[in-house]
Structures are given as C-alpha cells and as structure tokens.
Amino acid sequence: MKPVTFLLREQWSGILLAVVLGIVALSIANPTFNTEFNWFVLLRSICVVALAAFSQMIMLGVGQMNLSVGALGGLVAILVGGLMDAWGVPAIPAASIAVLVGGGAGLLNGWLTVRTGINGFVVTLATASAFTGINLGLTRAVPFYHLPADFVAFGNGRIGAFPLLMIVPIIVTALLAIFLNRTVKGRHLLAVGGNSNAAELSGISVSRTIMLAHCLSGLIAAIAGVLAVAQLGSAQPTIGSDWLIISFAAPIIGGASLSGGSVSITGTVVAVVLIGLIQNAMVLLAVDPYWVTFLLGSLILAAVWINRIRTVRMERAQ
Amino acid sequence: MTTQVQSSSGASISITGLLTRGSTQFGLLIILSVLWTVFASLSPGFLSTFNLNSLGRSVAVDVVVGFAQMVVLATGGMNLSVGAIGVCSVMLAGYFLQVLGLPIPLAIAGTLAFGGVLGWLNGIAITKTGVNSFVVTLATASLFSGGMLILSHGVPLNGLPSEIGAFGKATVGPVPALAVVALAIGGLLYILFAHSVLGRQILSVGANSRAAEMSGIPVSRVIVFVHVLSGVLAAAAALMLTARLGAAMPAVAGDDWLLPSFLAPVIGGTSLAGGAASVIGTILGALLVSTIRSGLLILQFASFWLQFFLGVFLLAAILLQRYRSVLSAREQTRQA
Amino acid sequence: METGFVTGGMKRVGRGVLAACLAGPLALAPLAAVASDHRIALVPGGPHPYFAGWEPGLTDAAKDFGIAKVAYQVPAEWKLETQTQLLESLAAQGTNAFGIFPGDAVGINSTLGELKAGGLPSIAIAGCAKDPTAAAFCFSTDVFQAAYVGTKALIAAMGGKGAIVHVAGLLVDPNTTLREQAVTKAVDETKGAVTLLQTVGDTDNQERGDQKINALLAAQKDKIGGIIATAYISSVVTATALRNLGDKRIKMVGIDDDKIVLNGIRDGFVAGTIAQNPYGQAYIGAYALDLLASGCTVKPDAPWITTPLTAHFVDSGTVVISANNVGTYAEDLKALTKKMQATFKDTYLTCK
C-alpha cells in the first residue's frame, strides 16, 4: 500500500491535514510562529494535555468513562507538591509516591465500578468530587511553593525547541502503543470495550480488565499531574480543573469510538496538537479575546467535519 | 429483620420485600426519605421554611437542566451545549426584557423559540454531517457561548421588570413557584415518553437505531426533534434561573450545567447508551444531589471539606440503591 | 443554649436559629470577654489564595472588638449557586451579618435582598455588588483605580515609552471591563508614547494562563516593553513566565502579593505589584458588620465614593510594592488599617 493511500485511510488523516495547513497558514500570518521559543511553548503546552487525553482514551477503549481524570491529577499534583514542600522529600521519590497514589486512586475507581456494578460514570463523578474535596481540604486553596530547583528546572528546561518535559509523554506514548497493540492484556482491553459479552465468553475476565484500565488511567492522570506541577513551578490546587472536556475531546476527535473498543493513539496525539495549535494561534494572531471561544468552536467543528467528509468519500470509493 | 405475613395466595410478603421491590426510582425515593429523616433529626433547621424554599428553587432549575440532557440521552446521544444554550437564552431574555422592552410573555416565547433554534442547529449538524453528537455539541457549545460573549461583551443586565424577580421568589402555598414549573414540565415530558407515539419512537431510536430505521421510524427527524426539545428545555431552565436571580448575567450556566445535566438523569435511571429515560428518576436524582449538599451545609461540615463529603455521601447513596436492587433480585429469585 | 438573637424580622429564620443553637458551629471563637453576641460570617466567592488573607484580619477583629462568633466559610466551588446556598444555610443557622465577596456582582443581589428582608445586614468585601443592591456598602479596592495606578507605575518603570500588553482575568467578570478601561485610559494619557499591543483575557487560571502568557511572550517578546497583569493568578503566572524567560528587560506590574510575585520583585523580574488589603478588609469589615447587626445604619451623607458598580464605596486601601518596601509593606497595610478603623464608625455609620 502506498504511503499516501495508507495515510488517507487512517481516521485521523483529515485532522493531520488540518494541522499541517494550520502550521503553514500561521507561519505566513505571523513569522514569530516559527521561532524556537514559540515551538517550545507549543510543544510544552501539549505535554500535560496529551497525558490527560491518554488517561481518558484508555477508559474509552474499554468502553467506560473516567470523569475523575482532572480531579485525580489535581490531587496527585498537590500531593507531590506537599511532599516536596512540607516534608522535604526529593523530587524523584516524591513523584514516584504521588504517581503510585494516583494508580491506587484509579484502582479504587475500578474496584468500586466492578464490585458494585454501579455505572462507571456515576462512580467516577462521585470520586471526582471526593478527590477535589481532599485537594481543597488539604490546601485550603493555597498552593505549595517551595519545590526543589531541579524539579522546576526539568519543567522549564529545553534543548533548542524541544522541552525536557516532553520526554515523559513520548515514553508514555511508546509504552501505551506497545501495550495496546502487542500485549495480550492490551488486546483484551480493547476486546472488552468492543463487545464485553463476547469477551467474557471467550474467557477474558471483564472485571479484571476494567480494573486494570482504571488503574492505568489513574497512573497516567497522575503523571500528568506531576508534569503540570513541574511546568507551573508550584503545586496549584486548581490543576486538573479544566481537563475533563479536553480529555474526551482529543481521543474522540482523533477517532475513538464512544461505545468502546476502538481508539487511536496517533489520532489522539494529532488532535491534541490541533487543539494546542488553535489555542496558540489565538494568542499569536492577537485575536480579540471576546472572539476566542467562538473561533475555537468553529475551528474544531470545521476540522471534524472535513475529517468526516473524507471518511464518507473513502467509504463511497470502496 | 422481616415480618412475614401469609397472604391468601400463600406467598409471603415481608418488609424487606416491600423495601426491595420496585425500580431504581423507588429505591431513590427510599434513600431520599432516609436522608431527609437523618438530616432533619440531626438539625431541625433542615426542615425550616427558609431552607426548604432555598432547596426547592435550586432543585427546580437543576431538574429542568437534567430534563434537557435526558431527552437527548434517550436517543443515545449527548448534548454538551446545554449550558451554552442556557447562557445564550439568559442574555437574550435580558435583552428582550430590558433593551427592547418587550412584554414578558413575548420575551418568554421568544427565548424558548431561540433555544429551540439553537437546538435545531445542533440536530441538523449531527444528522447532516454524521459526526457524533459529543463532538458536534462540544464545538457548538464553544460557538454559542463565544457568540454570546461577542454580542454581550460580558455586560450583565440587571434592569429587568420586577415581576421576573418576584416570580422567582414566589411560592404556591409551601412550594416555590419555580418548583411548580419544573414539575409541570416534568408532567408534560412524562406524557411524551409514556403515552405518545413520538416518545416511543425516541426510545426506539436510542435502543437500536438500525432496527428503528428499518421499522420505518424517521431516525434523523427524531434526532433533530430531541435536540430542538433539549434546546427549548435549556432555555426554560435559563428563564427560571433568570427569575431566581432577578437579573441576566453572562457568568451563569455554561460549564456549570454540564455535570449536573448528566448526573440527575443518570442517577435516576436514564441510560447513557440510550433507550431508557425516566422523568421521575431525573427529578429524584436532582433532589438527591441537592439534598446531600444542603444537608452537609446545614450540618456545618467544614467548608473546605464539603466537596469531599458530597462525593462520599453520593457514593454511599448510590451504593445503597444498588444494594437494594441486588437484594430485590435475590428476593425475586428466592420466591420463584 | 439560647442566646439573645432578638433582631427584628427574624421570625422567618426563628426556627432555624433555635435549631442552629443545637448544632455545633465551626468558627473561630475568641476567648476574650464577649462584648456583643453576634455571629459574623465572611464568605468569599470560592476557593482562592487571596482570601486566605482574610482569616487573620477576622480573628483579630473578633479579639479586639469582642465579637461573639466569627466564621470564615468558603463555598466549595466558584459557582454563584454554591455561594447563595451557603449564605442561605448560614442565615438559617443564625448568622447575624455577612461580609461577602459577590460570586457575581449582579447575581448576588437577589440573595442579599432576601437576607435584608430577614433583618440580616450584609456588606460587599473585596468586590462590589452592582447597584441597586441591598448591601449596606462596598468595602474594597477601587478596581479601576488600582489598574490605572498599576499601569502608570509600569509606564514609569518603562521610562515613559514602549509597547505594553494587558493580561486580564475572566471576560465575564464586570471588573475585567473596568480594568481594561483603566489600562486604556493610562495609555491614552501618554499621547502615543506608549501603545497597548494586545489584551489577553481569561488568564486567571493557572494552566490556561500559563499556556496563553507563554504563547504571548513567544509571539511578541521582542516588541513588548511591559506587561500589566490585573488579576491575582494572572500576575503569578506572568511573574513565573518572565522568570523562566530570564529576560529582565520586560517590565511587569501585577496585583496582589503572592509569594511568587514578591520573589519576582526581589530578584528583579517584576517591577512592582499593587497590594490589596485583605487583612484590613476582614478586620474593618467584621467591625462594621458587628455594628450594623447592633442596629447602626449607614450615613447617607458620608464621603462615599461612586464607582461604576456602586454609589456606596469605601476604599480599603492599596499599597504599591516595589523593591524598596517588599519586606515592610505588610506593616504599612496594618498601620493603614488601624488608622481607617479608628475613624470608620464616626465617618460612615450612625449608631444610637
């Protein structure tokens, strides 16, 4: 299959086209777009979002939802900040503990969903409220400021336009790709999402798979929370408060099915890049702040519609 | 602890049986009663007129917001622009009343129609492009609220006719007028879903759109209809909110309505996958969340920890409901 | 335990008051001799680091003025609905007077009206309610003035010429519009020497603000001479961004005294910031509320300031923090507060 045909067949190729066109258009409209610093800013801004999107993507893959992605990330953020600021724990152990707690919280979500049979939507909604509540109760809305210098340096460092922070999402993407495509557990996950009855009948433990998915989702959301703290330079209690919509939007725009079983890592990444690009463009082009929300919605709609037209044409051609 | 009574047919009726029988909605009712009893006994202030009034008015808006989402959920779709349509309707109502000086009934009709138009745009976008409702309404939410921001420039309108604010505070006997409106809307929706052909068609589309298509139901038109209805309901909730606040402000609704719009129907038994909707369940679901929140406030749970306890209580309430239905299933198998 | 909550018109909440006495209140209760038996509550609009500055002011006021019970109660979310429910709940539990940061300048009025009808006075603190309002008065920073003074300080730090950018808070907040107007006014007064390149809104949230402000710097940093930040979080994020950029050429003036901003001033990345007076707002606010709950009324002919939001405005005081007073500004504010409090009653209230 020729590379072009291969690309065209992919769900997300329309979105990729939009990204490419967008980059070209922006470079012409404002030459500062192509400066090293701006690329650094753009790439850095998508690191946390990409992870939040992956966290939700896994849940969509198994046919569930995780409404506590942001709240979990926020809790882990203040946990890692608190460990470093109040207890003086060095960066790496603090981050590890915090991420593990995140995985534990995800496991709690999974356990509650599976053991009680309550809709994952309601369970994660309730746990989201609980996590946010713990966050507020511990911080009283005041952030943690004193973080180790090397941690903050990692959040801000760069090699040319490449942010050091981006190492983490790249590793996670690779691991996730291997997991979903090459491991047995990963394939089981997608099978359960596609048709949980058939999966159960073929011997896959649906409940264990769902719990695993929740645990992974929590782990990745936790990593996102730690990265956000590094990026901002302080552990802010509001971290994660905006993640919910975008955690759904990116995978779905990238081609994930809301009913489960079908996700695209590449699609999610491209969608995250697209949204980040649009947001960057708003500031770069000095768009009237009152028009920003309106244009954001229009551009997303346009991108998705173009993608849809392409899919319909492909299906007709076959 | 059960009390066994032998009925004439030989089947035993037990208290446990009574408590465990029935639907999700009945279970919710039981849990609500338990919560109210607990809160009232721990703090009589919970049942004070002041508190009940406050509860009634906030639930009224939440219930109609829940309805707006419920009708779309019934077809297996989602409407993420409920809040955006709400804020646009609020500002339009304010514009009609204050800037244009229209008579109140005309302003209300115009706002409801406008909500319907926005909903229609959603429906058309979804059915014509084939893109799923999540993405479309996500984008239109930004479009609508962005448009509102451009036109209103964030300026609130607080010179509305005093009848608006007065209605928001009015009561019909012990019940707030807004709650009566919400119940009336609920009644109409109940008739739609339980006793009309259109209602059945909506549920069929949600249950299995392919089968519905093949049995002659105009699926696209049904989807457009539910979105129009959703828009009108969102506009109705917006009008109620405007009455409650006595002013039209751009900082309301929007994202604030997103989660509550899902929470009330889903707790109440409306399926996210489509095909099932419960009006009574949505009302009870909204009541549950508001009751817990109000109870926690009255019991003076430390303000920063309130959110935590809200989540815990909610989980406990749903667990109880679930436990009850599991018991019910066991009870029925035992009697079989 | 039945205390003498005999304020007129309390019949509606009478039962609630009685009941509330049974519930244990969560409050900061002073140990000193009780001069009044009132319960005062301060309620912010939602969780925000700014309001942490209210607590010490409130505690000191309870001690100094012998207020029976004071409470600092924060709505769990930045939603008007949540705040009004909290207020109504506090009223049902027997609070006598409220100091409120309006979750929305217009939307809060309906609840304030109900409180007043129940005989419970309220004042707006740190943010004003829009007239017509039942709040007795507004005790806050003059938003327009603060932004105006800040921009002028920025222009001065820039040497009187160059291009500036305005980093602003929520666009749906009427205060943002006022701030935009203030910045524009200050810029216009330079008769072209200084230009306003761009206004970036909705930066009052850490993550969103970080993305926008960094993008702004990426796009314009060579053209920008100065940045004026007119919201708390926006100032924090901008100070961090400038520090990361490492460029001390761009001057910045912000608002409020977050540690990050103060460190920025100490290290030369931030030219200055306009410190508000949360301590004073809570201290004098609680004092005034106690008096209002005792039956004092506002003097119609007091030297009220008229702002775009209200005709009964009292400035709670601001201090421009720069490198030379970064260590001492807190004392300056306390001194300012004590001075204001000494004459407050006679200037603004009529008490029998």
mmCIF file of C-alpha atoms in Angstrom, chain C residues 61-222:
data_model
loop_
_atom_site.group_PDB
_atom_site.id
_atom_site.type_symbol
_atom_site.label_atom_id
_atom_site.label_comp_id
_atom_site.label_asym_id
_atom_site.label_seq_id
_atom_site.Cartn_x
_atom_site.Cartn_y
_atom_site.Cartn_z
ATOM 1 C CA ALA C 61 -11.331 41.687 64.819
ATOM 2 C CA ALA C 62 -13.076 39.096 66.963
ATOM 3 C CA LYS C 63 -10.458 39.586 69.649
ATOM 4 C CA ASP C 64 -10.249 43.359 69.508
ATOM 5 C CA PHE C 65 -13.950 44.056 69.305
ATOM 6 C CA GLY C 66 -15.265 41.166 71.331
ATOM 7 C CA ILE C 67 -17.457 39.659 68.643
ATOM 8 C CA ALA C 68 -19.147 36.509 69.875
ATOM 9 C CA LYS C 69 -18.613 34.273 66.892
ATOM 10 C CA VAL C 70 -16.890 34.783 63.592
ATOM 11 C CA ALA C 71 -16.789 32.354 60.724
ATOM 12 C CA TYR C 72 -14.801 32.225 57.523
ATOM 13 C CA GLN C 73 -16.783 29.929 55.246
ATOM 14 C CA VAL C 74 -15.672 29.194 51.697
ATOM 15 C CA PRO C 75 -18.029 27.877 49.009
ATOM 16 C CA ALA C 76 -16.583 24.650 47.620
ATOM 17 C CA GLU C 77 -16.690 25.919 44.029
ATOM 18 C CA TRP C 78 -16.646 29.239 42.207
ATOM 19 C CA LYS C 79 -20.324 28.987 41.426
ATOM 20 C CA LEU C 80 -22.870 31.609 42.380
ATOM 21 C CA GLU C 81 -25.348 28.857 43.169
ATOM 22 C CA THR C 82 -22.959 27.299 45.677
ATOM 23 C CA GLN C 83 -22.335 30.635 47.352
ATOM 24 C CA THR C 84 -26.012 31.519 47.660
ATOM 25 C CA GLN C 85 -26.805 28.119 49.121
ATOM 26 C CA LEU C 86 -24.027 28.585 51.649
ATOM 27 C CA LEU C 87 -25.331 32.047 52.552
ATOM 28 C CA GLU C 88 -28.874 30.816 52.960
ATOM 29 C CA SER C 89 -27.672 27.932 55.065
ATOM 30 C CA LEU C 90 -25.608 30.215 57.292
ATOM 31 C CA ALA C 91 -28.616 32.502 57.677
ATOM 32 C CA ALA C 92 -30.768 29.592 58.731
ATOM 33 C CA GLN C 93 -28.144 28.690 61.279
ATOM 34 C CA GLY C 94 -28.248 32.056 62.990
ATOM 35 C CA THR C 95 -25.618 34.269 61.401
ATOM 36 C CA ASN C 96 -26.442 37.928 62.050
ATOM 37 C CA ALA C 97 -24.428 39.703 59.388
ATOM 38 C CA PHE C 98 -22.494 38.802 56.293
ATOM 39 C CA GLY C 99 -19.350 40.057 54.602
ATOM 40 C CA ILE C 100 -19.470 38.738 51.068
ATOM 41 C CA PHE C 101 -17.270 38.718 48.016
ATOM 42 C CA PRO C 102 -20.030 38.555 45.407
ATOM 43 C CA GLY C 103 -19.723 35.467 43.212
ATOM 44 C CA ASP C 104 -21.326 37.727 40.666
ATOM 45 C CA ALA C 105 -21.850 41.459 41.077
ATOM 46 C CA VAL C 106 -25.397 41.301 39.777
ATOM 47 C CA GLY C 107 -26.483 37.786 40.646
ATOM 48 C CA ILE C 108 -25.801 38.140 44.356
ATOM 49 C CA ASN C 109 -28.392 40.859 44.781
ATOM 50 C CA SER C 110 -31.341 38.537 44.889
ATOM 51 C CA THR C 111 -29.890 36.720 47.908
ATOM 52 C CA LEU C 112 -28.744 39.939 49.576
ATOM 53 C CA GLY C 113 -32.275 41.234 49.256
ATOM 54 C CA GLU C 114 -33.641 38.148 50.984
ATOM 55 C CA LEU C 115 -31.117 38.452 53.769
ATOM 56 C CA LYS C 116 -32.041 42.085 54.291
ATOM 57 C CA ALA C 117 -35.723 41.223 54.347
ATOM 58 C CA GLY C 118 -34.886 38.788 57.119
ATOM 59 C CA GLY C 119 -33.173 41.547 59.057
ATOM 60 C CA LEU C 120 -29.651 40.386 58.242
ATOM 61 C CA PRO C 121 -27.332 43.163 57.039
ATOM 62 C CA SER C 122 -24.570 42.493 54.586
ATOM 63 C CA ILE C 123 -21.657 44.304 53.042
ATOM 64 C CA ALA C 124 -19.644 43.519 49.951
ATOM 65 C CA ILE C 125 -15.948 42.971 50.651
ATOM 66 C CA ALA C 126 -13.071 42.837 48.181
ATOM 67 C CA GLY C 127 -15.564 43.057 45.352
ATOM 68 C CA CYS C 128 -18.720 45.090 44.899
ATOM 69 C CA ALA C 129 -22.313 44.231 44.175
ATOM 70 C CA LYS C 130 -23.892 46.285 41.439
ATOM 71 C CA ASP C 131 -26.452 48.926 42.405
ATOM 72 C CA PRO C 132 -29.319 48.698 43.178
ATOM 73 C CA THR C 133 -28.209 46.408 45.956
ATOM 74 C CA ALA C 134 -29.239 45.545 49.476
ATOM 75 C CA ALA C 135 -25.614 45.518 50.615
ATOM 76 C CA ALA C 136 -25.082 48.391 53.025
ATOM 77 C CA PHE C 137 -21.902 49.409 51.247
ATOM 78 C CA CYS C 138 -18.900 48.030 49.434
ATOM 79 C CA PHE C 139 -15.521 47.860 51.129
ATOM 80 C CA SER C 140 -12.961 47.026 48.534
ATOM 81 C CA THR C 141 -10.160 48.115 46.309
ATOM 82 C CA ASP C 142 -11.212 50.510 43.628
ATOM 83 C CA VAL C 143 -10.672 48.153 40.727
ATOM 84 C CA PHE C 144 -10.418 50.899 38.152
ATOM 85 C CA GLN C 145 -8.027 52.981 40.248
ATOM 86 C CA ALA C 146 -5.795 50.023 41.061
ATOM 87 C CA ALA C 147 -5.430 49.071 37.412
ATOM 88 C CA TYR C 148 -4.885 52.731 36.497
ATOM 89 C CA VAL C 149 -2.214 53.257 39.136
ATOM 90 C CA GLY C 150 -0.592 49.976 38.201
ATOM 91 C CA THR C 151 -0.395 50.882 34.534
ATOM 92 C CA LYS C 152 1.034 54.283 35.380
ATOM 93 C CA ALA C 153 3.664 52.616 37.560
ATOM 94 C CA LEU C 154 4.504 50.295 34.687
ATOM 95 C CA ILE C 155 4.817 53.163 32.243
ATOM 96 C CA ALA C 156 7.106 54.928 34.690
ATOM 97 C CA ALA C 157 9.237 51.799 35.075
ATOM 98 C CA MET C 158 9.483 51.583 31.299
ATOM 99 C CA GLY C 159 10.782 55.083 31.066
ATOM 100 C CA GLY C 160 7.591 56.506 29.635
ATOM 101 C CA LYS C 161 7.646 54.832 26.257
ATOM 102 C CA GLY C 162 7.232 51.477 24.595
ATOM 103 C CA ALA C 163 4.553 48.869 23.961
ATOM 104 C CA ILE C 164 2.615 47.128 26.680
ATOM 105 C CA VAL C 165 0.359 44.137 26.933
ATOM 106 C CA HIS C 166 -2.585 43.712 29.311
ATOM 107 C CA VAL C 167 -3.024 40.295 30.859
ATOM 108 C CA ALA C 168 -6.537 40.142 32.267
ATOM 109 C CA GLY C 169 -8.862 37.890 34.186
ATOM 110 C CA LEU C 170 -12.235 36.410 33.349
ATOM 111 C CA LEU C 171 -14.008 38.121 30.500
ATOM 112 C CA VAL C 172 -17.423 37.504 32.044
ATOM 113 C CA ASP C 173 -16.390 39.453 35.142
ATOM 114 C CA PRO C 174 -17.524 43.115 35.011
ATOM 115 C CA ASN C 175 -14.346 44.056 36.878
ATOM 116 C CA THR C 176 -12.321 42.971 33.870
ATOM 117 C CA THR C 177 -14.076 45.510 31.692
ATOM 118 C CA LEU C 178 -13.304 48.216 34.246
ATOM 119 C CA ARG C 179 -9.673 47.210 34.297
ATOM 120 C CA GLU C 180 -9.454 47.273 30.525
ATOM 121 C CA GLN C 181 -10.842 50.799 30.551
ATOM 122 C CA ALA C 182 -8.357 51.852 33.209
ATOM 123 C CA VAL C 183 -5.400 50.498 31.280
ATOM 124 C CA THR C 184 -6.608 52.191 28.112
ATOM 125 C CA LYS C 185 -7.002 55.482 29.969
ATOM 126 C CA ALA C 186 -3.473 55.365 31.353
ATOM 127 C CA VAL C 187 -2.084 54.513 27.935
ATOM 128 C CA ASP C 188 -4.058 57.284 26.212
ATOM 129 C CA GLU C 189 -2.656 59.808 28.640
ATOM 130 C CA THR C 190 0.850 59.197 27.280
ATOM 131 C CA LYS C 191 -0.321 60.673 23.991
ATOM 132 C CA GLY C 192 1.164 57.935 21.858
ATOM 133 C CA ALA C 193 4.435 57.402 23.684
ATOM 134 C CA VAL C 194 3.117 54.124 24.996
ATOM 135 C CA THR C 195 0.917 51.775 22.990
ATOM 136 C CA LEU C 196 -1.285 48.881 24.073
ATOM 137 C CA LEU C 197 -0.347 45.974 21.815
ATOM 138 C CA GLN C 198 -2.744 43.318 22.955
ATOM 139 C CA THR C 199 -5.138 42.274 25.667
ATOM 140 C CA VAL C 200 -5.192 38.614 26.631
ATOM 141 C CA GLY C 201 -8.222 37.567 28.651
ATOM 142 C CA ASP C 202 -9.205 34.547 30.745
ATOM 143 C CA THR C 203 -5.734 34.131 32.209
ATOM 144 C CA ASP C 204 -6.934 33.921 35.792
ATOM 145 C CA ASN C 205 -6.430 30.177 35.895
ATOM 146 C CA GLN C 206 -3.012 28.601 36.334
ATOM 147 C CA GLU C 207 -2.906 26.138 33.484
ATOM 148 C CA ARG C 208 -4.791 28.163 30.920
ATOM 149 C CA GLY C 209 -2.954 31.317 31.899
ATOM 150 C CA ASP C 210 0.418 29.587 31.633
ATOM 151 C CA GLN C 211 -0.301 28.463 28.098
ATOM 152 C CA LYS C 212 -1.589 31.878 26.975
ATOM 153 C CA ILE C 213 1.053 34.036 28.615
ATOM 154 C CA ASN C 214 3.894 31.908 27.322
ATOM 155 C CA ALA C 215 2.398 31.978 23.852
ATOM 156 C CA LEU C 216 2.140 35.753 24.188
ATOM 157 C CA LEU C 217 5.782 36.039 25.120
ATOM 158 C CA ALA C 218 6.742 33.719 22.290
ATOM 159 C CA ALA C 219 4.864 35.840 19.800
ATOM 160 C CA GLN C 220 5.681 39.302 20.975
ATOM 161 C CA LYS C 221 8.567 39.333 23.384
ATOM 162 C CA ASP C 222 10.767 41.477 21.244
#
